[in-house]
mmCIF file of N, CA and C in Angstrom:
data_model
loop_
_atom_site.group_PDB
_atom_site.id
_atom_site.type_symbol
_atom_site.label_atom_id
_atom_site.label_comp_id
_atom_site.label_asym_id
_atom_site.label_seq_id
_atom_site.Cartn_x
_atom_site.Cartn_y
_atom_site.Cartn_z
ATOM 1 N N UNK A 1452 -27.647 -62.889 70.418
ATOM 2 C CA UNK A 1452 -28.550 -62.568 69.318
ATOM 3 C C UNK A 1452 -29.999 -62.712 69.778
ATOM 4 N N UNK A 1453 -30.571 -61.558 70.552
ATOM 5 C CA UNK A 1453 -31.607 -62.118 71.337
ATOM 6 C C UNK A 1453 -32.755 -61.505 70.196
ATOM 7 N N UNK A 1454 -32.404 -60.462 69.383
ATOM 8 C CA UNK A 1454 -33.629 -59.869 68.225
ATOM 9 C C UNK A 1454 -33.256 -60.476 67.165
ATOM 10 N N UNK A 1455 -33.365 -59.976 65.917
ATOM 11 C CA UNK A 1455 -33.353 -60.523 64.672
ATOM 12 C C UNK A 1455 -32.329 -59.507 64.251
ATOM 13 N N UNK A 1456 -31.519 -60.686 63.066
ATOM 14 C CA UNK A 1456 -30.166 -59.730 62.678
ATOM 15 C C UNK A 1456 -30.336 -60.041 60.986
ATOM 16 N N UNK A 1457 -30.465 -59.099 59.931
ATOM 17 C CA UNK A 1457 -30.031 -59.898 58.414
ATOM 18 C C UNK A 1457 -28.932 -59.363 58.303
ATOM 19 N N UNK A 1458 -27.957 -60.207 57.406
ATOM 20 C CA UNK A 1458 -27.092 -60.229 57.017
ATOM 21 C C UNK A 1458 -27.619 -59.721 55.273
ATOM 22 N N UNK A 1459 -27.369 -58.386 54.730
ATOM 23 C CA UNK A 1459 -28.139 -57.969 54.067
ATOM 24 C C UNK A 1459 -27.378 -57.482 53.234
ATOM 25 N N UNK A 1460 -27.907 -57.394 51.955
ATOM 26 C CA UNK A 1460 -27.066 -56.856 50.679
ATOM 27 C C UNK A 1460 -28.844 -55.837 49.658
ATOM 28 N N UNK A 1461 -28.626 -54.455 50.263
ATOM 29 C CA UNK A 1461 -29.304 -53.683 50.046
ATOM 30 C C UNK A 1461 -29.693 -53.153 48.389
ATOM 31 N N UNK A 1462 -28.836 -54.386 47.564
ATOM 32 C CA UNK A 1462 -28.959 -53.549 46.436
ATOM 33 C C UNK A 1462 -29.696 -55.174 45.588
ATOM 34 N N UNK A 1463 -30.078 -55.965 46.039
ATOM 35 C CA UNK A 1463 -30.922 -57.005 45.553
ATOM 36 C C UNK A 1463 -31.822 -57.397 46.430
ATOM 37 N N UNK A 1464 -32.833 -57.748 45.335
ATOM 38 C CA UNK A 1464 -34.380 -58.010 45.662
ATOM 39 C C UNK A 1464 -35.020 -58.403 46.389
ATOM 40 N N UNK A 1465 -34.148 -59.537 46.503
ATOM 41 C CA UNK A 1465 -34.772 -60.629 47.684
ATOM 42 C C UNK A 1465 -34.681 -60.119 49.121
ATOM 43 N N UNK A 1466 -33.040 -59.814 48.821
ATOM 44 C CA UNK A 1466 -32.940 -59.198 50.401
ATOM 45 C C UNK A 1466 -33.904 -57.994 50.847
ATOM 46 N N UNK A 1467 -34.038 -57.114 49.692
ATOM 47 C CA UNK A 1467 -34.787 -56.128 50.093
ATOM 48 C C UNK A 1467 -35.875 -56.372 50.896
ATOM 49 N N UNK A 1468 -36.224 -57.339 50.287
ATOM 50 C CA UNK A 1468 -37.801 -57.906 50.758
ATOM 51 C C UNK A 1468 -37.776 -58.750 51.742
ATOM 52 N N UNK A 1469 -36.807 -59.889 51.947
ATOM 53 C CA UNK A 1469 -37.037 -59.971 53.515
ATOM 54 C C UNK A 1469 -36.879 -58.935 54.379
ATOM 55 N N UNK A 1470 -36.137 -58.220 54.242
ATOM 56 C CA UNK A 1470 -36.027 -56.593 55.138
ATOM 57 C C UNK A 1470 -37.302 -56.330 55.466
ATOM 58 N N UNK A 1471 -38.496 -55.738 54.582
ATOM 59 C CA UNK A 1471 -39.666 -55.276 54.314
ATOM 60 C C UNK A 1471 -40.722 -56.223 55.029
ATOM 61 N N UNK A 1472 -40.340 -57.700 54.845
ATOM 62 C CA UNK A 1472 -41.448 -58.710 55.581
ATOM 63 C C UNK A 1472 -41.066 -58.684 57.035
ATOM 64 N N UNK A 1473 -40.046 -58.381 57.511
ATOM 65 C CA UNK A 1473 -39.652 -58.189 59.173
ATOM 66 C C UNK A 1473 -40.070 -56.738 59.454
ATOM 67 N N UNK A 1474 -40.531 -56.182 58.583
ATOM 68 C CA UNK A 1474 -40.767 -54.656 58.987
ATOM 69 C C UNK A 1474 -42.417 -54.880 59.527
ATOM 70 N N UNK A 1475 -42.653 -55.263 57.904
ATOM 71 C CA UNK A 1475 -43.948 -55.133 58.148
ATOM 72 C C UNK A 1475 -45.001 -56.390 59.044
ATOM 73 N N UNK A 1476 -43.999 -57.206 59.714
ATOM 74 C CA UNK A 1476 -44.241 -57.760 60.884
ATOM 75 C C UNK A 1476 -43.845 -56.873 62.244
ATOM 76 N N UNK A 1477 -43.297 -56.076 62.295
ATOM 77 C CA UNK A 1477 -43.016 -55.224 63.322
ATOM 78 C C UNK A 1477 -41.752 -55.246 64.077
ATOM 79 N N UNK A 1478 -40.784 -55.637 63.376
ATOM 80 C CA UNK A 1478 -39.662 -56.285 63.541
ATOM 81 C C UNK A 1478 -38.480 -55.180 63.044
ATOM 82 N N UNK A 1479 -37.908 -54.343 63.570
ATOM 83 C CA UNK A 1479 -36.810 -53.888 63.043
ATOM 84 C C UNK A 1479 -35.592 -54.341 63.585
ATOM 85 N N UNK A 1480 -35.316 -55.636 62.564
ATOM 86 C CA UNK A 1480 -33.717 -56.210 62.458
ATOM 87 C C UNK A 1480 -32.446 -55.424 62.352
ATOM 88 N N UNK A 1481 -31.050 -56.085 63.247
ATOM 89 C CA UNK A 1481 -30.060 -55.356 63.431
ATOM 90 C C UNK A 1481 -29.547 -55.678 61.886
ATOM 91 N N UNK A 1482 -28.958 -54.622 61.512
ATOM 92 C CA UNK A 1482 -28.404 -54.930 60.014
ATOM 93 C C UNK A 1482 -27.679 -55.063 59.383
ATOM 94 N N UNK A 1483 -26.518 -55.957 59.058
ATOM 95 C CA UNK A 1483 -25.349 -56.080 58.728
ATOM 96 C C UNK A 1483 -25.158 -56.112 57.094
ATOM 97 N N UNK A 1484 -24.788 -55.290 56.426
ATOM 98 C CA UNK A 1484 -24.434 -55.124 55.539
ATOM 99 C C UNK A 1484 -23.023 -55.473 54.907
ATOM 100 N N UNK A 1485 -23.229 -57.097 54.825
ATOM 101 C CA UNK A 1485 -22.433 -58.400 54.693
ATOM 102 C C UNK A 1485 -21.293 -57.755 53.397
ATOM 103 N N UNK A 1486 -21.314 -56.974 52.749
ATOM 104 C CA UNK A 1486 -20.322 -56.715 51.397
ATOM 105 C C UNK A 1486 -19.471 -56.024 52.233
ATOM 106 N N UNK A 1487 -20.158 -54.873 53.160
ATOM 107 C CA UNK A 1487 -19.414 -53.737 53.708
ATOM 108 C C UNK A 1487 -18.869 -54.072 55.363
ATOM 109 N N UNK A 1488 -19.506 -55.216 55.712
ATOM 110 C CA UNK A 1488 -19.132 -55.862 56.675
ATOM 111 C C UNK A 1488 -18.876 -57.239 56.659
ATOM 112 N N UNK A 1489 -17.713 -58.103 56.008
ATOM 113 C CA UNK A 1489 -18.214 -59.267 55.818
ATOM 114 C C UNK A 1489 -17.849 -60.140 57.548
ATOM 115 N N UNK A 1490 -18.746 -60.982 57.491
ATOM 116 C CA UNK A 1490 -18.528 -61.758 58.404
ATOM 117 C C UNK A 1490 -17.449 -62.145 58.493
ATOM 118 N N UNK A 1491 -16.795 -62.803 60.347
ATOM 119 C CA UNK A 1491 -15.617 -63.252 60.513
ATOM 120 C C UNK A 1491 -15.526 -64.827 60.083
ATOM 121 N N UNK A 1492 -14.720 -65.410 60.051
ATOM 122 C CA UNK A 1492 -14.630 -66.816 60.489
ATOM 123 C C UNK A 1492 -15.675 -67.756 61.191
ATOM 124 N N UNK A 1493 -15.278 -67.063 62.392
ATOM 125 C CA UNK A 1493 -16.031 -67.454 63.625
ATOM 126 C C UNK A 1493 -17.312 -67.323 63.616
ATOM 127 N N UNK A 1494 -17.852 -66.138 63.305
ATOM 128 C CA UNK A 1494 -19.304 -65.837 62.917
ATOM 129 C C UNK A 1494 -20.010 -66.457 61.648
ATOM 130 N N UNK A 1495 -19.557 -66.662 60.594
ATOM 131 C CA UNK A 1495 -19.520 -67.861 59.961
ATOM 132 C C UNK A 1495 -19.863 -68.937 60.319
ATOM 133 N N UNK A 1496 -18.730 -69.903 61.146
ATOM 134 C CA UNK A 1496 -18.883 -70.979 61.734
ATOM 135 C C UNK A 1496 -20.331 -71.098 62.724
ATOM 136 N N UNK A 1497 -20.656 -70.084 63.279
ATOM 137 C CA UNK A 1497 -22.007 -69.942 64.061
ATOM 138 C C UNK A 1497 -23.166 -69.899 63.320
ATOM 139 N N UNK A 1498 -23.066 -69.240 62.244
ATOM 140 C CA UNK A 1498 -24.166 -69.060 61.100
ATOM 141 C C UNK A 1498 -24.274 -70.640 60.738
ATOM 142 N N UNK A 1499 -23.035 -71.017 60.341
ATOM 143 C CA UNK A 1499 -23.090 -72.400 59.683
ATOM 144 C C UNK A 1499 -24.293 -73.112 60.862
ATOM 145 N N UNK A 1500 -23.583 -73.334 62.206
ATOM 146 C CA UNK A 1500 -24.344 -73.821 63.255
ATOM 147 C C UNK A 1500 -25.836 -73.522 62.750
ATOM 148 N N UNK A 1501 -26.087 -72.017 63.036
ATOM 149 C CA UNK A 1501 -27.990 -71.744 63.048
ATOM 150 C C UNK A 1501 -28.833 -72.295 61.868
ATOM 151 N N UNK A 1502 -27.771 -72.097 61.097
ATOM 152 C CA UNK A 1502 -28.562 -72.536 59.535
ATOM 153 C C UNK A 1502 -29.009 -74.172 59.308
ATOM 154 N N UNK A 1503 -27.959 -74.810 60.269
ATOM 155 C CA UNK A 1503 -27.779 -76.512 59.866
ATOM 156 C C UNK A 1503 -27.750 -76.732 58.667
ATOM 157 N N UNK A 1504 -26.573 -76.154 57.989
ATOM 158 C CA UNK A 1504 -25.950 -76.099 56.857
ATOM 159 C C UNK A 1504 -24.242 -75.748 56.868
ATOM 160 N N UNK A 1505 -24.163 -77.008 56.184
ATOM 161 C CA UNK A 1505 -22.528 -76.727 55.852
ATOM 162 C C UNK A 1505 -22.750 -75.598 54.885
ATOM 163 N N UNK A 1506 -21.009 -75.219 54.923
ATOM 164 C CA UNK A 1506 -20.739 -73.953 54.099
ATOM 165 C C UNK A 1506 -21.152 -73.882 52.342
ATOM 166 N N UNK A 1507 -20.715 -74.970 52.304
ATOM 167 C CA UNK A 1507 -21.432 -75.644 50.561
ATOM 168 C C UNK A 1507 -22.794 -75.547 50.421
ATOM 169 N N UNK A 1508 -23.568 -75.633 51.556
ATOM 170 C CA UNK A 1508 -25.178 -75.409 50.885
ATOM 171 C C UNK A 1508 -25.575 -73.504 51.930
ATOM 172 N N UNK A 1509 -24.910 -72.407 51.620
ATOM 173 C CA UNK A 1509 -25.117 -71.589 51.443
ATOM 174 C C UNK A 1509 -23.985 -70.513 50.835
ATOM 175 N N UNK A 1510 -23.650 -71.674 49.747
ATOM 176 C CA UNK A 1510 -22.765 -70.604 49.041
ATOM 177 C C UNK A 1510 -23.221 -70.580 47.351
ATOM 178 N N UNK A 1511 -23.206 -69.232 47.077
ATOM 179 C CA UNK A 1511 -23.885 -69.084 46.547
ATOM 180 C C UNK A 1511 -22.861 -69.483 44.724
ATOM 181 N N UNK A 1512 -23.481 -70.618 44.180
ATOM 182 C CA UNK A 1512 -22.069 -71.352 43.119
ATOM 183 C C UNK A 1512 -22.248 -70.094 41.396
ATOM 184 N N UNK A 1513 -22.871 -69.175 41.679
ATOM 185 C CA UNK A 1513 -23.197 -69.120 40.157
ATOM 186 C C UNK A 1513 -22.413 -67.839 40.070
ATOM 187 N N UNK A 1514 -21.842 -66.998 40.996
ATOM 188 C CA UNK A 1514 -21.080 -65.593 41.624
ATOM 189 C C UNK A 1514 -19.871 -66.031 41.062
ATOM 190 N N UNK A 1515 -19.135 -64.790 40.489
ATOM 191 C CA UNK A 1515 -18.264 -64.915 39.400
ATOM 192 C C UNK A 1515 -17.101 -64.899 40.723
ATOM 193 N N UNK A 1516 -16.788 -64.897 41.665
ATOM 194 C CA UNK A 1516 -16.118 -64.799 42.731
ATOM 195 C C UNK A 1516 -15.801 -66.108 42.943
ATOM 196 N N UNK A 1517 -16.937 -66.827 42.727
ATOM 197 C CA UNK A 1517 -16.979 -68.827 43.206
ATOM 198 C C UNK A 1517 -16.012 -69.125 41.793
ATOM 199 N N UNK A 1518 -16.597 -68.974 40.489
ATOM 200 C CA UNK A 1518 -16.594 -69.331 39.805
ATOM 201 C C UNK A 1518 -14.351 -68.770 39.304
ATOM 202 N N UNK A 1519 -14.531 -67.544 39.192
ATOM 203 C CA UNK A 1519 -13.155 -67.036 39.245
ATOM 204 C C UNK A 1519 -11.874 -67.756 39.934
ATOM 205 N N UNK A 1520 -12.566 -68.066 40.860
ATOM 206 C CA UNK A 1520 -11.713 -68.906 41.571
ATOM 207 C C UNK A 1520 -11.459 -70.250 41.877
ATOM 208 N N UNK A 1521 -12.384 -70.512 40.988
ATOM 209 C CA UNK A 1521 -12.819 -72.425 40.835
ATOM 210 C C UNK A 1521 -12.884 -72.807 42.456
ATOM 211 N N UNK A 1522 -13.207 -72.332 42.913
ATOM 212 C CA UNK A 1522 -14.248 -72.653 44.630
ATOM 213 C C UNK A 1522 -14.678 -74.079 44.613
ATOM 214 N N UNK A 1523 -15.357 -74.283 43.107
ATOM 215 C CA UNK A 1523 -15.713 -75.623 43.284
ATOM 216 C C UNK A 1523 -14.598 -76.739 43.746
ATOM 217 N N UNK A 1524 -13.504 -76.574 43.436
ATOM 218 C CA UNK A 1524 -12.503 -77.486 44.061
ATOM 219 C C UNK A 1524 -12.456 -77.188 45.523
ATOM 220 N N UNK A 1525 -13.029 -76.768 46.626
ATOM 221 C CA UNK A 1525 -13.040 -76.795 47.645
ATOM 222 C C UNK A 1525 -14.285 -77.194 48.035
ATOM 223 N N UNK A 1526 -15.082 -77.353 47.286
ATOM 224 C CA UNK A 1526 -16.632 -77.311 47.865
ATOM 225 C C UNK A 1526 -16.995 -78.531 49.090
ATOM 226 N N UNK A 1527 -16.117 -79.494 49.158
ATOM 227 C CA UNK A 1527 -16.372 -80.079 49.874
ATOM 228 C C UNK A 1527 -15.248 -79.823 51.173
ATOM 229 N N UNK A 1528 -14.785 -79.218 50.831
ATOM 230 C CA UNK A 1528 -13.657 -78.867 52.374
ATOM 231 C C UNK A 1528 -14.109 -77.059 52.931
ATOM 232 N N UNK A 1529 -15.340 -77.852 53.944
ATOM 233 C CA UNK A 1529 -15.700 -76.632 55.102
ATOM 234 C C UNK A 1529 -14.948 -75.474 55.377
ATOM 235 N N UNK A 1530 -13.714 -75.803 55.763
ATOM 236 C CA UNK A 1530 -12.740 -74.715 56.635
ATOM 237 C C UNK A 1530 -11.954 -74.249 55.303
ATOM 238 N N UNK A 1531 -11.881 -74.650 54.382
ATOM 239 C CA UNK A 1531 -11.757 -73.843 53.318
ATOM 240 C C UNK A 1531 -12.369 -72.642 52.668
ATOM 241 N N UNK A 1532 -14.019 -73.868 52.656
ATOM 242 C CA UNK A 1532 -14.726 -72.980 51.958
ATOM 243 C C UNK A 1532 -15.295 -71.712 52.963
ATOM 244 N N UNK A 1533 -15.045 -71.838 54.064
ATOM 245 C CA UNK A 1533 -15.435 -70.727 55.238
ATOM 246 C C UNK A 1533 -14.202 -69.872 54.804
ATOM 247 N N UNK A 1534 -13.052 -70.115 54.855
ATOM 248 C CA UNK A 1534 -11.745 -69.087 54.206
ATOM 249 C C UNK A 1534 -12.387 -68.366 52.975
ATOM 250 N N UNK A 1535 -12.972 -68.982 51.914
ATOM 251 C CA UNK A 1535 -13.349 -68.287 51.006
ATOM 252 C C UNK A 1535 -14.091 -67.129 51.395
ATOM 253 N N UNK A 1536 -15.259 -67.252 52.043
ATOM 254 C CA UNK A 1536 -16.537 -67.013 52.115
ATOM 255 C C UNK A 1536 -16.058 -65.825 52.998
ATOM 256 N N UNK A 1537 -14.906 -65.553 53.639
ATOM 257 C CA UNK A 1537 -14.511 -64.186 54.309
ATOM 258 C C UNK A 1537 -13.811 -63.262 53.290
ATOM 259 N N UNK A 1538 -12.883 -64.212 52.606
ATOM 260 C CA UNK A 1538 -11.879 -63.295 51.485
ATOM 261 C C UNK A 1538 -13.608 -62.953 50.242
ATOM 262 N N UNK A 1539 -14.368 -64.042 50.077
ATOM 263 C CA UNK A 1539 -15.072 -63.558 49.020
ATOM 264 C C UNK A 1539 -16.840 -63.018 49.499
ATOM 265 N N UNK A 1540 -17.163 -62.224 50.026
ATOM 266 C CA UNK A 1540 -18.607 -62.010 50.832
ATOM 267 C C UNK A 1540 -19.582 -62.698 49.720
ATOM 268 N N UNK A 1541 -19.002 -62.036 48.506
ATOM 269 C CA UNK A 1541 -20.568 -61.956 47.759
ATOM 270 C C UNK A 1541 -20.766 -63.538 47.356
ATOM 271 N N UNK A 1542 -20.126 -64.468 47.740
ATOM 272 C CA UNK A 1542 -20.364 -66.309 47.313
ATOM 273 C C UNK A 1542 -21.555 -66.481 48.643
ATOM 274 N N UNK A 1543 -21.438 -65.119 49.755
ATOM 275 C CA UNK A 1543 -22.759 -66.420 51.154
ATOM 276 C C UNK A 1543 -23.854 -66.111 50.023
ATOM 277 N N UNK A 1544 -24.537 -66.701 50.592
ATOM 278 C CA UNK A 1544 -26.169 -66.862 50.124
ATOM 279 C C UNK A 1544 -26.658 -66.111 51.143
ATOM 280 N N UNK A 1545 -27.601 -65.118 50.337
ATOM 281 C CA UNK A 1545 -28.406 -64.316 51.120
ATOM 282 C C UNK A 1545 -29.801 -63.782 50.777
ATOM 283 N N UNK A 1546 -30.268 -63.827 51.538
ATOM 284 C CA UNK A 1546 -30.162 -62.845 53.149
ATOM 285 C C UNK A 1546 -30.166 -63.878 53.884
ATOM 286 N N UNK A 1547 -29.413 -63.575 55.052
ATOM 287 C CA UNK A 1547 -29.371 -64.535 56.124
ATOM 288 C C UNK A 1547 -30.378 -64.067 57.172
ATOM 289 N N UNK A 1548 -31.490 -64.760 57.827
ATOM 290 C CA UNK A 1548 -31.936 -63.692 58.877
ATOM 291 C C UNK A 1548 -31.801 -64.657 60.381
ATOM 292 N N UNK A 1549 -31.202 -64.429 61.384
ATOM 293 C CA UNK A 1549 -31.267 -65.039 62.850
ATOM 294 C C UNK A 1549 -31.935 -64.149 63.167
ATOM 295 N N UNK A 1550 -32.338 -65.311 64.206
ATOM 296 C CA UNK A 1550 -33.552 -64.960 65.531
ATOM 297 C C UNK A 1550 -32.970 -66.267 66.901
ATOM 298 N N UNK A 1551 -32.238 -65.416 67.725
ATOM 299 C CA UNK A 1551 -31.842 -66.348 68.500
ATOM 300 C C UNK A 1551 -31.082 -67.732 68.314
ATOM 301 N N UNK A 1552 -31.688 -68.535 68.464
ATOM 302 C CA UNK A 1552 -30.544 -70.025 67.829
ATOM 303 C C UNK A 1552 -31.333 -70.640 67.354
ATOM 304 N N UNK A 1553 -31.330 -69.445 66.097
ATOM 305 C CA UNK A 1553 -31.749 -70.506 64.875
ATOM 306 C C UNK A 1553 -31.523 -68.999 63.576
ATOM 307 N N UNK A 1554 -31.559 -69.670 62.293
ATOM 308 C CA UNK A 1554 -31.406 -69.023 61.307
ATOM 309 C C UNK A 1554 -32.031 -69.242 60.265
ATOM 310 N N UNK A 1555 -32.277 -68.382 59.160
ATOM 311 C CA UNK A 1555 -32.914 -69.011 57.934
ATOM 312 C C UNK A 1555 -31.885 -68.410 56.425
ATOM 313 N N UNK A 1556 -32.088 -68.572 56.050
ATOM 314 C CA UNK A 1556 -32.340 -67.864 54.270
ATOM 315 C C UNK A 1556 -32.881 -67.348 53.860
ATOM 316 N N UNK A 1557 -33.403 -66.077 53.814
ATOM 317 C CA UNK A 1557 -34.628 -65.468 52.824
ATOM 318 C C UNK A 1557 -34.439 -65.756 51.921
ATOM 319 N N UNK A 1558 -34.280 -66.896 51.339
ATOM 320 C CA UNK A 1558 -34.576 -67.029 49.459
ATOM 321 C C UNK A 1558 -35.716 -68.054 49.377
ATOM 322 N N UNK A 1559 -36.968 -67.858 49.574
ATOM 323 C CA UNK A 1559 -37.811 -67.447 48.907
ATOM 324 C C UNK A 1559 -37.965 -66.143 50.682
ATOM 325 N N UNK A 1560 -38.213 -65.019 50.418
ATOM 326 C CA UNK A 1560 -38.240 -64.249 51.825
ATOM 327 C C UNK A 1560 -39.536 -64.864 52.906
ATOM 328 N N UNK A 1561 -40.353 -65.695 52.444
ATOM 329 C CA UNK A 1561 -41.584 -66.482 53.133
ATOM 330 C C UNK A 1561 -40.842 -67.259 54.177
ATOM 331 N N UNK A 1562 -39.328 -67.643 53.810
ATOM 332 C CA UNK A 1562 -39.200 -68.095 54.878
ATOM 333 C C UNK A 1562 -38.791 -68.212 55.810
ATOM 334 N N UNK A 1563 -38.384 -66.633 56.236
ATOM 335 C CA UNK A 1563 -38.465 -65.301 57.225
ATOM 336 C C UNK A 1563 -39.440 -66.197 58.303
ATOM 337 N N UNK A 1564 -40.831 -66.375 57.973
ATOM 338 C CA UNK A 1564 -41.967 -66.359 58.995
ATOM 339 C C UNK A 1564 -41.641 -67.774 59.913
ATOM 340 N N UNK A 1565 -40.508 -68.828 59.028
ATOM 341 C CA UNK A 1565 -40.479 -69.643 60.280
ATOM 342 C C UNK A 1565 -39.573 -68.997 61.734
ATOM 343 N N UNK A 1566 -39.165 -67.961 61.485
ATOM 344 C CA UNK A 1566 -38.812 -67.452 62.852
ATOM 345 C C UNK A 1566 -40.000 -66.438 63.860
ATOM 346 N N UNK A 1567 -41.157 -66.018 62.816
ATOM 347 C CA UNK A 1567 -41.680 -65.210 63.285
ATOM 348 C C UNK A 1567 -42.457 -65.307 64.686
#
């Protein structure tokens, strides 16, 4: 992951806009379109790594997917909640953006620029 990659969901705001703040830094990120591509396991588990965040603090609890499935009874078991988070895309929290070994959250998208 030697450029910048979001993990992106093109039809909300936020993401849009970290998209737009890597642009308009000069940055055109590789783009994974996390609904239509969801991450593996494994790639997961690496995200987990960049983020320095367990799976519980980027999942997103208010997604009728978490909630449908009472997720919360796993919330504290990782390799679970990473099982979820492949069967269910739309629970990650996003946008995800890496830059080498390290990762962020665009939620607020400002904080995109600690990779910049």
């Amino acid at each position: 992951m030697d450029g910048f990659t979001i993990y992106h969901n093109p039809r909300w705001g936020k993401s849009r806009k970290a998209l737009q703040l890597l642009r308009d830094n000069g940055i055109e990120p590789k783009i994974i379109e996390y609904l239509k591509t969801p991450p593996s396991l494994n790639e997961l588990k690496v995200l987990s790594k960049l983020l320095d965040k367990r799976p519980s603090e980027f999942t997103r609890k208010g997604e009728a997917d978490f909630k449908d499935n009472q997720l919360v009874n796993l919330i504290d078991q990782d390799q679970e909640m990473f099982n979820a988070m492949t069967k269910y895309p739309k629970i990650i929290e996003r946008p995800i953006i890496v830059k080498s070994n390290k990762a962020v959250i665009g939620r607020p998208p400002e904080n995109i620029m600690d990779l910049i």
